[in-house]
XYZ file of C-alpha atoms in Angstrom:
508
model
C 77.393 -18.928 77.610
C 75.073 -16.850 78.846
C 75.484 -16.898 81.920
C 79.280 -16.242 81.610
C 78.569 -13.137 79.458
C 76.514 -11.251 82.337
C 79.457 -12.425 84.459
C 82.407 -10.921 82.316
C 79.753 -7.752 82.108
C 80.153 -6.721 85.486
C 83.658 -6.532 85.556
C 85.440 -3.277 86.458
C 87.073 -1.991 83.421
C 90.506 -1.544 83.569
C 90.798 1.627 84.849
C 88.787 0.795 87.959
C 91.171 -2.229 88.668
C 93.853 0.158 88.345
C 93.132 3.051 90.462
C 90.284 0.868 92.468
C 92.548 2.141 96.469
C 92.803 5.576 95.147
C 88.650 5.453 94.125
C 88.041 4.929 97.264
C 89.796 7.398 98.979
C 88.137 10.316 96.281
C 85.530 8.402 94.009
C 85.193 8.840 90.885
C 84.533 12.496 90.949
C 88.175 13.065 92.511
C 89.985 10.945 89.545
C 88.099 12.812 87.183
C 89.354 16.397 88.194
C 92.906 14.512 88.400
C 92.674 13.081 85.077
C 91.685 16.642 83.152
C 94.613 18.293 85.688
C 97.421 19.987 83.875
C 100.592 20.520 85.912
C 103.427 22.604 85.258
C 106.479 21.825 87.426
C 109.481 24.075 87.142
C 112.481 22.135 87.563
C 113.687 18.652 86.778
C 115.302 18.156 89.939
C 114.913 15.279 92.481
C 112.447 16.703 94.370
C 110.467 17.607 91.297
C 110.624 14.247 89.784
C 109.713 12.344 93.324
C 106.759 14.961 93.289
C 105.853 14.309 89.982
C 106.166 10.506 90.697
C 103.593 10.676 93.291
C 101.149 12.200 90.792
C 101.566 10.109 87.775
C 101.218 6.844 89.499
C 97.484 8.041 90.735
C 96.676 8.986 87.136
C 97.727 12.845 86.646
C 96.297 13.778 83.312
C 99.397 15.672 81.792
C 102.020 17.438 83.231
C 105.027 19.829 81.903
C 108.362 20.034 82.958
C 110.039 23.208 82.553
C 113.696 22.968 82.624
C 116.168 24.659 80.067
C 119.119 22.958 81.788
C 121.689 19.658 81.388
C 121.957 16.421 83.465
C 124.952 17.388 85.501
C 126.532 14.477 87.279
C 125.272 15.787 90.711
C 122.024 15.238 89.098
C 122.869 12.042 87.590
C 123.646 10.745 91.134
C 120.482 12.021 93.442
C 117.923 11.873 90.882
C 116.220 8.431 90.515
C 114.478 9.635 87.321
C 117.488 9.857 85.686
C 119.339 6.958 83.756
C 122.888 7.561 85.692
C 125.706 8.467 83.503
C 124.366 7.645 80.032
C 121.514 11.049 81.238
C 124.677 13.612 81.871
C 124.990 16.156 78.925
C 121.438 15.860 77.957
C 118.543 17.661 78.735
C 116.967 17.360 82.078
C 113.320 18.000 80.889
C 113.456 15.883 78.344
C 115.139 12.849 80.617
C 112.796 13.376 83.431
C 109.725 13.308 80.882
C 110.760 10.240 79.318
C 111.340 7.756 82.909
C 108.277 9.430 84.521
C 106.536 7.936 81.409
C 107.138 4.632 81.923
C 105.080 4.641 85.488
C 101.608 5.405 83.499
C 101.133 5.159 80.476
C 97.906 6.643 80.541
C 99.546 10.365 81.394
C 101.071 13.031 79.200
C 104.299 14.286 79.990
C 105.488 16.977 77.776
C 109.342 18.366 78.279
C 109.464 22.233 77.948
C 113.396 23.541 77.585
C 112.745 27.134 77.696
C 114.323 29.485 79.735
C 112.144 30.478 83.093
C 113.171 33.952 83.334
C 112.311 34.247 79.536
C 108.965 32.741 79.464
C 108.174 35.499 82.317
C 109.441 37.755 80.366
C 108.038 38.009 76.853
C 104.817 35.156 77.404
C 103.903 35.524 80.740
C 100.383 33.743 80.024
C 102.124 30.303 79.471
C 101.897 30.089 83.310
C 98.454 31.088 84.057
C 97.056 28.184 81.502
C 97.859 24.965 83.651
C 95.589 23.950 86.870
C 98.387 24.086 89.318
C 102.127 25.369 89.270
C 104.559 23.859 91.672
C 108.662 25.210 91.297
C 111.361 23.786 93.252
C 114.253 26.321 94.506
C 113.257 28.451 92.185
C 115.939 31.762 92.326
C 114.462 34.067 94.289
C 113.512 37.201 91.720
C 111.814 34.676 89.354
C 109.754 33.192 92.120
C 108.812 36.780 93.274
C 107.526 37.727 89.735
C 106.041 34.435 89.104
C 104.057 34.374 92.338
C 103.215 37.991 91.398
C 101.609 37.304 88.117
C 99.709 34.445 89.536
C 98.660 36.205 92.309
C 97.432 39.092 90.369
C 94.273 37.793 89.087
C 91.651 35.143 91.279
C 90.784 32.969 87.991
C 94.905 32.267 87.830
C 96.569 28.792 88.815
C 97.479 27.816 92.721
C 101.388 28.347 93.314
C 103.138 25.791 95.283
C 106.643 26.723 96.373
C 108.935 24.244 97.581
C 112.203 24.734 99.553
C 115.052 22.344 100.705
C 118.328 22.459 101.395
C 120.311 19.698 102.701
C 117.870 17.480 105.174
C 115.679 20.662 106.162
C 112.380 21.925 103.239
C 109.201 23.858 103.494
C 106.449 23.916 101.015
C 103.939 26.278 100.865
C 100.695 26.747 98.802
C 99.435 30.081 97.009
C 95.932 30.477 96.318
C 93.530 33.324 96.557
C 89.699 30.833 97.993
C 89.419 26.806 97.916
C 86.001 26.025 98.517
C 85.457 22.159 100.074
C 82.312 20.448 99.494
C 83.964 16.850 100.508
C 85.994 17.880 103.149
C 85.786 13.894 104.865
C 85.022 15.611 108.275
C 85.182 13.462 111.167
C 81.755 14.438 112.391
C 79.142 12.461 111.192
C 75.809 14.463 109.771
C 73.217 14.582 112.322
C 69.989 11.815 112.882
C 67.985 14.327 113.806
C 67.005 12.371 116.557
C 65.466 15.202 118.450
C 63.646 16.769 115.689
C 61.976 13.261 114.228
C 60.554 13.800 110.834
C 56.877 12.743 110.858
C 57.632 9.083 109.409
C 60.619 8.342 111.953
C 58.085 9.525 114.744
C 55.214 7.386 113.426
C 57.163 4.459 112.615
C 58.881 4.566 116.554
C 55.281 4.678 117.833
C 54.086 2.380 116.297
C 56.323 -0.454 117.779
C 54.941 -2.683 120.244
C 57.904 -3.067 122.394
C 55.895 -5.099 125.771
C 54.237 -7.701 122.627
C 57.048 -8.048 120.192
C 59.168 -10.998 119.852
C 61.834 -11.336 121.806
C 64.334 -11.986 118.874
C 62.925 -9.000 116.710
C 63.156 -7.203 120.241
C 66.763 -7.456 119.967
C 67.166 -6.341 116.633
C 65.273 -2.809 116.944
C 67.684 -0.053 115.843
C 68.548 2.235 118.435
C 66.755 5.248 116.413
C 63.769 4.408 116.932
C 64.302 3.668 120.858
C 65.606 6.415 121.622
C 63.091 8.497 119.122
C 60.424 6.623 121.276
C 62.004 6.705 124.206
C 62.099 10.781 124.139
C 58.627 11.200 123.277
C 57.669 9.324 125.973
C 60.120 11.576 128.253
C 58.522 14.891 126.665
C 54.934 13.804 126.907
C 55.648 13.660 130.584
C 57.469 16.435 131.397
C 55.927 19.136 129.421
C 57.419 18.774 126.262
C 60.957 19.031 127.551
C 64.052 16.795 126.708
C 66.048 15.366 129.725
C 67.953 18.688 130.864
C 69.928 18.353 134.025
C 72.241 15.406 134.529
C 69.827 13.570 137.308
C 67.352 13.521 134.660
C 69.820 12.453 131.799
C 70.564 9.610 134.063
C 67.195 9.062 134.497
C 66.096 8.928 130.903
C 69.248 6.577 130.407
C 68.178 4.238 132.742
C 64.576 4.181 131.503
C 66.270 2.639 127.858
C 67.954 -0.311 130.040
C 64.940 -0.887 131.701
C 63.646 -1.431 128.370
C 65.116 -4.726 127.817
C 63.417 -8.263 128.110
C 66.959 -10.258 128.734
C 70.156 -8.525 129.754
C 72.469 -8.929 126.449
C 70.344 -7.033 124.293
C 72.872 -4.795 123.051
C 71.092 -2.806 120.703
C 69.498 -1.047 124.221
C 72.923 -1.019 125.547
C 73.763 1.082 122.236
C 70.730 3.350 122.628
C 71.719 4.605 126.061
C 75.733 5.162 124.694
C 73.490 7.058 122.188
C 71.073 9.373 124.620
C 73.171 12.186 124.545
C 71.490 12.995 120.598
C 68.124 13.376 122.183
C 69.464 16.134 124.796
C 72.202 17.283 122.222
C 69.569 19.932 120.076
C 70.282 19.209 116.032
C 71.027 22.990 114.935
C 73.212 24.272 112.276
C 76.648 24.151 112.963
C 78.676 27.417 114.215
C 81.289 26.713 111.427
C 78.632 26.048 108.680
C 76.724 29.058 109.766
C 79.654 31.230 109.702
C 79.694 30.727 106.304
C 76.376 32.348 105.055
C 78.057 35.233 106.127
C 80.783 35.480 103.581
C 81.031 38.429 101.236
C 80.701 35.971 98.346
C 76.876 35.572 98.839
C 76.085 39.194 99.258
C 77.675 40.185 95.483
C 75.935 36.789 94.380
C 75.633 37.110 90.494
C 74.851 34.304 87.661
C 78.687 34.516 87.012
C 79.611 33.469 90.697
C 80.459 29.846 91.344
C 78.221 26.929 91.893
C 79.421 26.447 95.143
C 77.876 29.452 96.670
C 74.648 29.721 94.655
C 74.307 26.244 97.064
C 75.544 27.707 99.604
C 72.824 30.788 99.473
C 70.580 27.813 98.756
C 71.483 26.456 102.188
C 71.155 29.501 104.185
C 67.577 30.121 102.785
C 66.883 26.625 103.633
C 68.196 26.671 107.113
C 66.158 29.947 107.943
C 62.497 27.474 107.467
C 61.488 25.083 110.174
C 63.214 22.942 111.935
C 65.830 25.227 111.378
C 68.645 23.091 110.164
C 70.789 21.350 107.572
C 69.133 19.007 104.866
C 68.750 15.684 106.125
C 71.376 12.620 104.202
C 70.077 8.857 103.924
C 73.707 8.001 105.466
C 73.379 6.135 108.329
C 76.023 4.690 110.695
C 76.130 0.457 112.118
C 74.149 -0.283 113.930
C 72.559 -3.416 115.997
C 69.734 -4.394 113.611
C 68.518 -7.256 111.402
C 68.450 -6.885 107.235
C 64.942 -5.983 107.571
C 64.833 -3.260 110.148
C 67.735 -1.616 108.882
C 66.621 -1.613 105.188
C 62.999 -0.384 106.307
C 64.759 2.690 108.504
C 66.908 3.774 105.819
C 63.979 3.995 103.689
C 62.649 6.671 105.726
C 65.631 8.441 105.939
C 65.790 8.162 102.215
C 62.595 9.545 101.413
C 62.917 12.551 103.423
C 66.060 13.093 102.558
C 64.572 13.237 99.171
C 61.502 15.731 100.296
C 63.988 18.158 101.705
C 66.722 17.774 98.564
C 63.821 18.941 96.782
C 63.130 21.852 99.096
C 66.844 23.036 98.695
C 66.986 22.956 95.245
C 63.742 25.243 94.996
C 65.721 27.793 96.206
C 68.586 27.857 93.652
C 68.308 30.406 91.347
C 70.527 28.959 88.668
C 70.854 25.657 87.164
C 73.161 23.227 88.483
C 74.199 19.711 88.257
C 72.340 17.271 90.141
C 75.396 15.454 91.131
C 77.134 18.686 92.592
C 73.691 19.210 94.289
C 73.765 15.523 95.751
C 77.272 16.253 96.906
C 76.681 19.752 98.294
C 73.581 17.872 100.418
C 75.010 14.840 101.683
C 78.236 16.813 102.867
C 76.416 20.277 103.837
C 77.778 19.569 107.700
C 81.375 19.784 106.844
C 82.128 22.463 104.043
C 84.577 24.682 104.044
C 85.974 27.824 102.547
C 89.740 28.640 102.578
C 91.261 32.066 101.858
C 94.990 31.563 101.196
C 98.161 34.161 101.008
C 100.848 35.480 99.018
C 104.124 33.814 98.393
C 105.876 36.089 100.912
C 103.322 37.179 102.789
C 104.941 36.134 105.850
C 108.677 37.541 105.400
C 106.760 40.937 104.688
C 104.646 41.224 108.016
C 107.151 41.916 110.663
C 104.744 40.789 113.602
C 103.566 37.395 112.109
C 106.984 36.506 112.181
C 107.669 37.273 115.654
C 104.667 35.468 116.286
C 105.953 32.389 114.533
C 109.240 33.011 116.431
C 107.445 32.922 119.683
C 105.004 30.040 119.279
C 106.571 28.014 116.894
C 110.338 28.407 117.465
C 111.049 25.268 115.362
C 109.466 25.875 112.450
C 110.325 29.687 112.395
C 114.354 28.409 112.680
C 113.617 26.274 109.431
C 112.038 29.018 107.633
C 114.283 31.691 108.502
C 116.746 29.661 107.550
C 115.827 28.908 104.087
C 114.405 32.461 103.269
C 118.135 33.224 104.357
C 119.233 31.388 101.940
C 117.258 32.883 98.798
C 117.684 35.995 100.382
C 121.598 36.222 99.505
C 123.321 38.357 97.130
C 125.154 36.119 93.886
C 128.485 35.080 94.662
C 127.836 35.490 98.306
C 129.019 32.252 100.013
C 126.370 30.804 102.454
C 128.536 31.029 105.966
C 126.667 30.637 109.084
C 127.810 34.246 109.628
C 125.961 35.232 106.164
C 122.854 33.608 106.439
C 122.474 34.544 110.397
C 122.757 37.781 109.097
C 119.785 37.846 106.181
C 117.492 36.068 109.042
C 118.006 38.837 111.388
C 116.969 41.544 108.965
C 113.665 39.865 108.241
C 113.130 40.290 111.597
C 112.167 44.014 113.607
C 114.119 45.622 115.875
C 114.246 43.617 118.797
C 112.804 40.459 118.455
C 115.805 37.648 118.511
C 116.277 34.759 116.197
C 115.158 31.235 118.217
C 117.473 29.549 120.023
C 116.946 26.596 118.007
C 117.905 28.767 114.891
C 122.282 27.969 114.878
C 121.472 24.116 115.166
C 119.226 24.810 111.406
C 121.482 27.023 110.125
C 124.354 25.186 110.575
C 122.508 22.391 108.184
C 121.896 25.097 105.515
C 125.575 26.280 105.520
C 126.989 22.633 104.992
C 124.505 21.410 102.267
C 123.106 24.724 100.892
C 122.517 22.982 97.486
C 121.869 19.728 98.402
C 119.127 17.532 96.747
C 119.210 14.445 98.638
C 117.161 11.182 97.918
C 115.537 10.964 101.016
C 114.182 14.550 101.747
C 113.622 14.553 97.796
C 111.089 11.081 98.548
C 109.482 12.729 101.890
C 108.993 15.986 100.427
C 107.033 13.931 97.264
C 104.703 12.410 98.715
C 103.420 15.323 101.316
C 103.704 17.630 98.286
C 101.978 15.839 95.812
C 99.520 14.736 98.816
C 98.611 18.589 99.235
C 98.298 18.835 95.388
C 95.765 16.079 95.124
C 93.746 17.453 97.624
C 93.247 21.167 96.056
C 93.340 19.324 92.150
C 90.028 16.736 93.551
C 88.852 19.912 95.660
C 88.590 17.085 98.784
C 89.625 16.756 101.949
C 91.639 20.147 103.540
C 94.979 20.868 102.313
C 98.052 22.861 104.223
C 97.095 26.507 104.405
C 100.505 27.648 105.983
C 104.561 26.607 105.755
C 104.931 22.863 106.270
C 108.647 22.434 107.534
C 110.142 19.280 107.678
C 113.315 18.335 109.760
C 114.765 15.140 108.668
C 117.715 15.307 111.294
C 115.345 14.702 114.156
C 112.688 13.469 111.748
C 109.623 15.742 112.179
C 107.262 17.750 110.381
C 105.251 21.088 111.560
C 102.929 23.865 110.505
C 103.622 27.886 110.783
């Protein structure tokens, strides 16, 4: 009985069974900032809901939908989230609210029926209390005010503004600075192959390569070969690392020679591996680009953790060996249990001394977990600095840059800001809408060629919600949405525009 009891025990709760592919995409530390994420989503439409469905299933803590109007039965027959016919008449909040429900029990859904333009009106704080606002075809004056008020004040909510007409959208976020501390770069931290701590150095020494058996010979990592291997190259050649490429093939065939029988692939994997002893381990250009951001030179107790660590770093970086902390991550590698265990040990414990080091140089308290994050992903943060809603329409010469390099997308976006751009009661004629793109642009500078065939799409289905675009548009929105909610990974910082005629998507 037992027995069974310490099984049962170890179980993942329910929660972890639930959510255990999303986990392991953003840990635990991403589904908690989802989890305590309000949302406020203005609009019950398709699009909203197939947004909104793409956030509840992953565990959104509570969201708000503010619509004040009725199912009509063009709703009733696009949106999924709706219960067909019995939904017309009622309201669309309220409808939307209740079917979203029923994917996750675990979030709050709350159906708000007021009026938009009131709210902004006579309470325009009710939109700067949630964590993120997202509106879909929003009229145009309300968006310009609300994007206004949030944009008036840093400590204010990200805007996301969706657009989409027929089979043509755009989304686009608002924010003022996203700082990234688990950005999931690509680029692995650096071994620090060529600047070997002291206990890498005097454990690669000390192996007897010419006496050791020929099975553990086969199992030595390639760190410590080719941590051997160099110091043996420096010692004689004056201290220097292979530089020209005679000498880098050179040192590369010294490893091969190395081996005792010709499959020993672990050697074979050292010499695809030489480059790190040539390759000096330095802070990154990126990474040091950021110790010179404005944020660290106004530094106060109020400023955010993320660039007390960040001053932290750049103190840290400025002492010997002149680069980032060191991480106990380490990649595969050819190696038995033993050796592999035993090296990552030494990686661990200086990782340690030099977490230790780092955090003597903050100057306010922080968590230790943030610090452990901040550490282990210090090769790969980053620090975003968003625009306006509008920002683009307004600057005459960024659009005729985004005519000129990005024809595609500029047609799409002209297309739709067309659109919002005309008059009430104005029908939405080719002729109309050609007309509202070509006064966003200066005098001079022609709409793309590409721009009738778009166009002509926003002219037949200017109001159009349809299914599919409503399902693509969900899950990259709610994708982008995740990633500044969990603060990981780097989301859109420009106009996504999506063309579901010739089925592509593409960045401004």
């Amino acid at each position: 009985m037992l027995q069974d009891a310490t099984i049962i025990s170890h179980q993942p709760d329910s929660k972890t069974r639930r959510y255990d592919r999303q986990l392991r995409l953003w840990a635990a530390s991403g589904q908690n900032a989802l989890e305590n994420a309000h949302l406020l989503v203005i609009s019950g439409s398709a699009t909203s809901t197939s947004i909104l469905k793409n956030l509840v299933l992953p565990g959104i803590g509570k969201f708000t939908i503010l619509d004040h109007s009725q199912v009509t039965p063009e709703d009733a027959g696009n949106n999924f989230f709706l219960e067909g016919p019995s939904s017309i008449g009622k309201s669309r909040a309220q409808e939307a609210v209740r079917l979203l429900g029923e994917l996750n029990e675990g979030v709050v859904g709350v159906a708000d029926t007021s009026n938009v333009e009131e709210l902004l009106e006579k309470d325009p704080s009710y939109f700067t209390s949630f964590s993120i606002v997202i509106v879909h075809n929003l009229e145009t004056q309300l968006l310009h005010k609300l994007s206004t008020l949030l944009w008036s004040d840093d400590s204010f909510p990200p805007l996301v503004v969706v657009r989409s007409a027929g089979f043509l959208a755009e989304f686009f976020i608002q924010f003022h600075e996203h700082t990234i501390i688990e950005s999931h770069s690509e680029t692995a931290p650096s071994l620090r192959i060529d600047k070997a701590f002291p206990a890498l150095l005097e454990y690669s020494m000390s192996l007897d390569f010419a006496n050791m058996d020929p099975t553990d010979h086969t199992h030595i990592p390639y760190i410590p070969i080719l941590v051997r291997t160099l110091q043996d190259w420096k010692n004689a050649h004056d201290g220097r690392p292979p530089q020209t490429y005679p000498e880098k093939t050179a040192f590369k065939k010294s490893i091969l020679d190395m081996k005792v029988k010709y499959d020993e692939e672990n050697f074979d994997e050292a010499e695809s591996q030489a480059y790190r002893c040539w390759t000096e381990t330095s802070v990154p250009s990126d990474i040091a680009a950021l110790f010179q951001d404005p944020q660290l030179s106004r530094l106060s107790l109020d400023s955010p953790p993320f660039f007390h660590l960040l001053e932290a770093l750049r103190k840290f970086t400025l002492e010997p060996p002149h680069t980032l902390p060191l991480t106990s991550t380490l990649p595969d590698m050819k190696a038995n249990t033993d050796g592999y265990i035993h090296l990552q040990k030494l990686y661990k414990a200086r990782a340690e001394e030099e977490k230790a080091r780092f955090q003597s140089y903050l100057t306010v308290p922080i968590d230790d977990t943030m610090i452990d994050l901040f550490v282990k992903n210090a090769h790969a943060l980053r620090i975003l600095r968003g625009k306006k809603w509008g920002a683009l329409d307004a600057d005459q010469t960024l659009l005729a840059n985004a005519v000129a390099s990005s024809s595609k997308q500029a047609s799409i976006h002209l297309s739709l800001s067309a659109l919002s751009a005309l008059k009430p009661g104005v029908a939405p004629t080719v002729e109309a809408l050609t007309a509202e793109a070509q006064a966003l642009l200066a005098s001079g500078t022609e709409l793309p060629e590409e721009f009738g065939e778009y166009v002509g799409e926003i002219a037949r289905a200017p109001t159009a919600d349809l299914p599919n675009t409503a399902a693509l548009l969900g899950g990259l929105v709610a994708q982008e949405v995740i990633k500044v909610i969990t603060k990981q990974y780097v989301p859109i910082e420009s106009y996504c525009t999506i063309d579901l005629v010739e089925t592509w998507t593409g960045i401004i």
